[in-house]
């Protein structure tokens, strides 16, 4: 189980709300595993929140006004390998979440974290207050 290498939170009142207009855009690598993971993300968010999303696919590439931007630098091998870089960073602001990962595998791990971060309060469903998380495996290369 990866542990955060770094976590920073600020201004607890601010939050990124999850609404039916929630959209996802890819920057960088765009492969079938990421597209499938985004479809699963929408399904998981619907199950968790009950929100029916107006968009359940990827926004046009480079759509900077999306609620979630996924920036992946390189594809992962088709079969996971020992030592593969699974790190990722989540930067959450009241306007947008940016998931950055050096590989597809890191992005897939980050999408699971995003689902786990959803919270509910009097204002509805949202992601946590502005924050930055950097996640890295505790034992890199041990999960093969």
Protein backbone atom coordinates (compact mmCIF):
# COMPACT_ATOMS: atom_id res chain seq x y z
CA UNK A 1 0.00 0.00 0.00
CA UNK A 2 1.57 3.31 -1.05
CA UNK A 3 1.95 5.93 1.64
CA UNK A 4 1.98 9.67 1.07
CA UNK A 5 5.46 11.05 0.63
CA UNK A 6 4.04 14.51 1.22
CA UNK A 7 0.62 15.98 2.13
CA UNK A 8 -0.27 19.68 2.42
CA UNK A 9 -3.70 21.12 3.22
CA UNK A 10 -4.89 24.74 3.33
CA UNK A 11 -8.07 26.84 3.75
CA UNK A 12 -10.57 24.25 5.06
CA UNK A 13 -13.66 26.23 3.91
CA UNK A 14 -12.75 26.05 0.23
CA UNK A 15 -13.53 22.86 -1.67
CA UNK A 16 -13.92 21.47 -5.18
CA UNK A 17 -17.60 20.55 -5.53
CA UNK A 18 -18.67 17.49 -7.51
CA UNK A 19 -21.61 18.27 -9.76
CA UNK A 20 -23.23 16.72 -12.81
CA UNK A 21 -20.95 18.90 -14.97
CA UNK A 22 -17.80 17.18 -13.63
CA UNK A 23 -15.46 16.59 -16.58
CA UNK A 24 -12.11 14.90 -17.15
CA UNK A 25 -9.42 15.84 -19.69
CA UNK A 26 -6.17 14.13 -20.59
CA UNK A 27 -2.88 15.94 -21.11
CA UNK A 28 -0.01 13.83 -22.35
CA UNK A 29 -0.48 10.10 -22.85
CA UNK A 30 -3.95 8.94 -23.95
CA UNK A 31 -4.21 5.15 -23.94
CA UNK A 32 -6.96 2.56 -23.61
CA UNK A 33 -6.16 1.83 -19.95
CA UNK A 34 -6.59 5.48 -19.01
CA UNK A 35 -9.81 5.83 -21.00
CA UNK A 36 -11.21 2.68 -19.35
CA UNK A 37 -10.16 3.94 -15.92
CA UNK A 38 -11.96 7.24 -16.54
CA UNK A 39 -15.15 5.35 -17.42
CA UNK A 40 -14.77 3.42 -14.14
CA UNK A 41 -14.16 6.71 -12.29
CA UNK A 42 -17.49 8.12 -13.51
CA UNK A 43 -19.26 4.89 -12.51
CA UNK A 44 -17.66 4.88 -9.06
CA UNK A 45 -18.53 8.54 -8.50
CA UNK A 46 -22.14 7.91 -9.54
CA UNK A 47 -22.40 4.97 -7.13
CA UNK A 48 -20.78 6.96 -4.33
CA UNK A 49 -22.69 10.21 -4.82
CA UNK A 50 -25.88 9.37 -6.74
CA UNK A 51 -24.99 12.16 -9.20
CA UNK A 52 -25.80 11.52 -12.86
CA UNK A 53 -23.01 13.11 -14.90
CA UNK A 54 -23.78 14.94 -18.15
CA UNK A 55 -20.43 13.77 -19.54
CA UNK A 56 -19.11 10.26 -18.97
CA UNK A 57 -16.22 10.35 -21.39
CA UNK A 58 -13.05 12.36 -21.79
CA UNK A 59 -13.25 16.04 -22.66
CA UNK A 60 -11.38 17.14 -25.75
CA UNK A 61 -7.62 16.88 -25.23
CA UNK A 62 -6.15 19.87 -23.45
CA UNK A 63 -9.52 21.11 -22.12
CA UNK A 64 -8.12 23.21 -19.29
CA UNK A 65 -11.57 24.02 -17.86
CA UNK A 66 -12.22 20.39 -16.86
CA UNK A 67 -12.66 19.58 -13.17
CA UNK A 68 -9.98 16.88 -13.43
CA UNK A 69 -6.87 17.07 -15.61
CA UNK A 70 -4.81 13.88 -15.92
CA UNK A 71 -1.25 14.49 -17.08
CA UNK A 72 0.72 11.30 -17.81
CA UNK A 73 4.23 11.50 -19.24
CA UNK A 74 4.80 7.94 -20.53
CA UNK A 75 2.84 4.73 -21.06
CA UNK A 76 3.43 1.80 -18.74
CA UNK A 77 4.32 -1.64 -20.08
CA UNK A 78 1.30 -3.82 -20.93
CA UNK A 79 2.35 -6.19 -18.15
CA UNK A 80 3.41 -4.56 -14.86
CA UNK A 81 7.09 -4.95 -14.14
CA UNK A 82 9.27 -4.80 -11.06
CA UNK A 83 10.53 -1.30 -10.44
CA UNK A 84 7.82 0.41 -12.49
CA UNK A 85 7.25 4.01 -11.37
CA UNK A 86 3.84 4.15 -9.66
CA UNK A 87 4.23 7.62 -8.13
CA UNK A 88 1.69 10.38 -8.66
CA UNK A 89 0.82 13.84 -7.42
CA UNK A 90 -2.65 15.26 -6.81
CA UNK A 91 -3.05 19.03 -6.64
CA UNK A 92 -6.57 19.99 -5.54
CA UNK A 93 -7.88 23.57 -5.69
CA UNK A 94 -11.45 24.90 -5.42
CA UNK A 95 -11.51 25.09 -9.24
CA UNK A 96 -9.76 21.92 -10.39
CA UNK A 97 -7.84 18.75 -9.53
CA UNK A 98 -4.67 17.92 -11.45
CA UNK A 99 -3.33 14.37 -11.37
CA UNK A 100 0.27 14.10 -12.60
CA UNK A 101 2.06 10.79 -13.03
CA UNK A 102 5.20 9.71 -14.84
CA UNK A 103 3.44 6.52 -16.05
CA UNK A 104 -0.02 5.16 -16.79
CA UNK A 105 0.22 2.93 -13.71
CA UNK A 106 0.80 5.96 -11.47
CA UNK A 107 -2.28 7.64 -12.97
CA UNK A 108 -4.39 4.51 -12.36
CA UNK A 109 -3.31 4.55 -8.70
CA UNK A 110 -4.13 8.26 -8.51
CA UNK A 111 -7.64 7.75 -9.89
CA UNK A 112 -8.35 5.26 -7.10
CA UNK A 113 -7.18 7.83 -4.55
CA UNK A 114 -9.49 10.43 -6.09
CA UNK A 115 -12.47 8.12 -5.56
CA UNK A 116 -11.43 7.60 -1.93
CA UNK A 117 -11.15 11.36 -1.31
CA UNK A 118 -14.81 12.14 -2.10
CA UNK A 119 -16.59 13.54 0.93
CA UNK A 120 -20.06 14.76 1.75
CA UNK A 121 -21.04 17.73 3.88
CA UNK A 122 -23.94 20.17 4.10
CA UNK A 123 -22.86 21.68 0.76
CA UNK A 124 -23.01 18.37 -1.10
CA UNK A 125 -20.26 16.14 -2.43
CA UNK A 126 -16.75 17.48 -2.93
CA UNK A 127 -13.06 16.80 -2.89
CA UNK A 128 -11.11 17.92 0.18
CA UNK A 129 -9.90 21.47 0.76
CA UNK A 130 -7.05 22.72 -1.39
CA UNK A 131 -4.24 20.27 -0.96
CA UNK A 132 -1.27 18.62 -2.58
CA UNK A 133 -0.49 14.92 -2.17
CA UNK A 134 2.59 13.15 -3.49
CA UNK A 135 2.24 9.37 -3.29
CA UNK A 136 5.02 6.84 -3.78
CA UNK A 137 5.20 3.10 -3.05
CA UNK A 138 6.81 2.26 0.27
CA UNK A 139 8.75 -0.61 -1.30
CA UNK A 140 9.27 0.35 -4.96
CA UNK A 141 9.40 -2.69 -7.19
CA UNK A 142 8.20 -5.09 -4.47
CA UNK A 143 4.70 -5.54 -5.90
CA UNK A 144 5.50 -7.88 -8.75
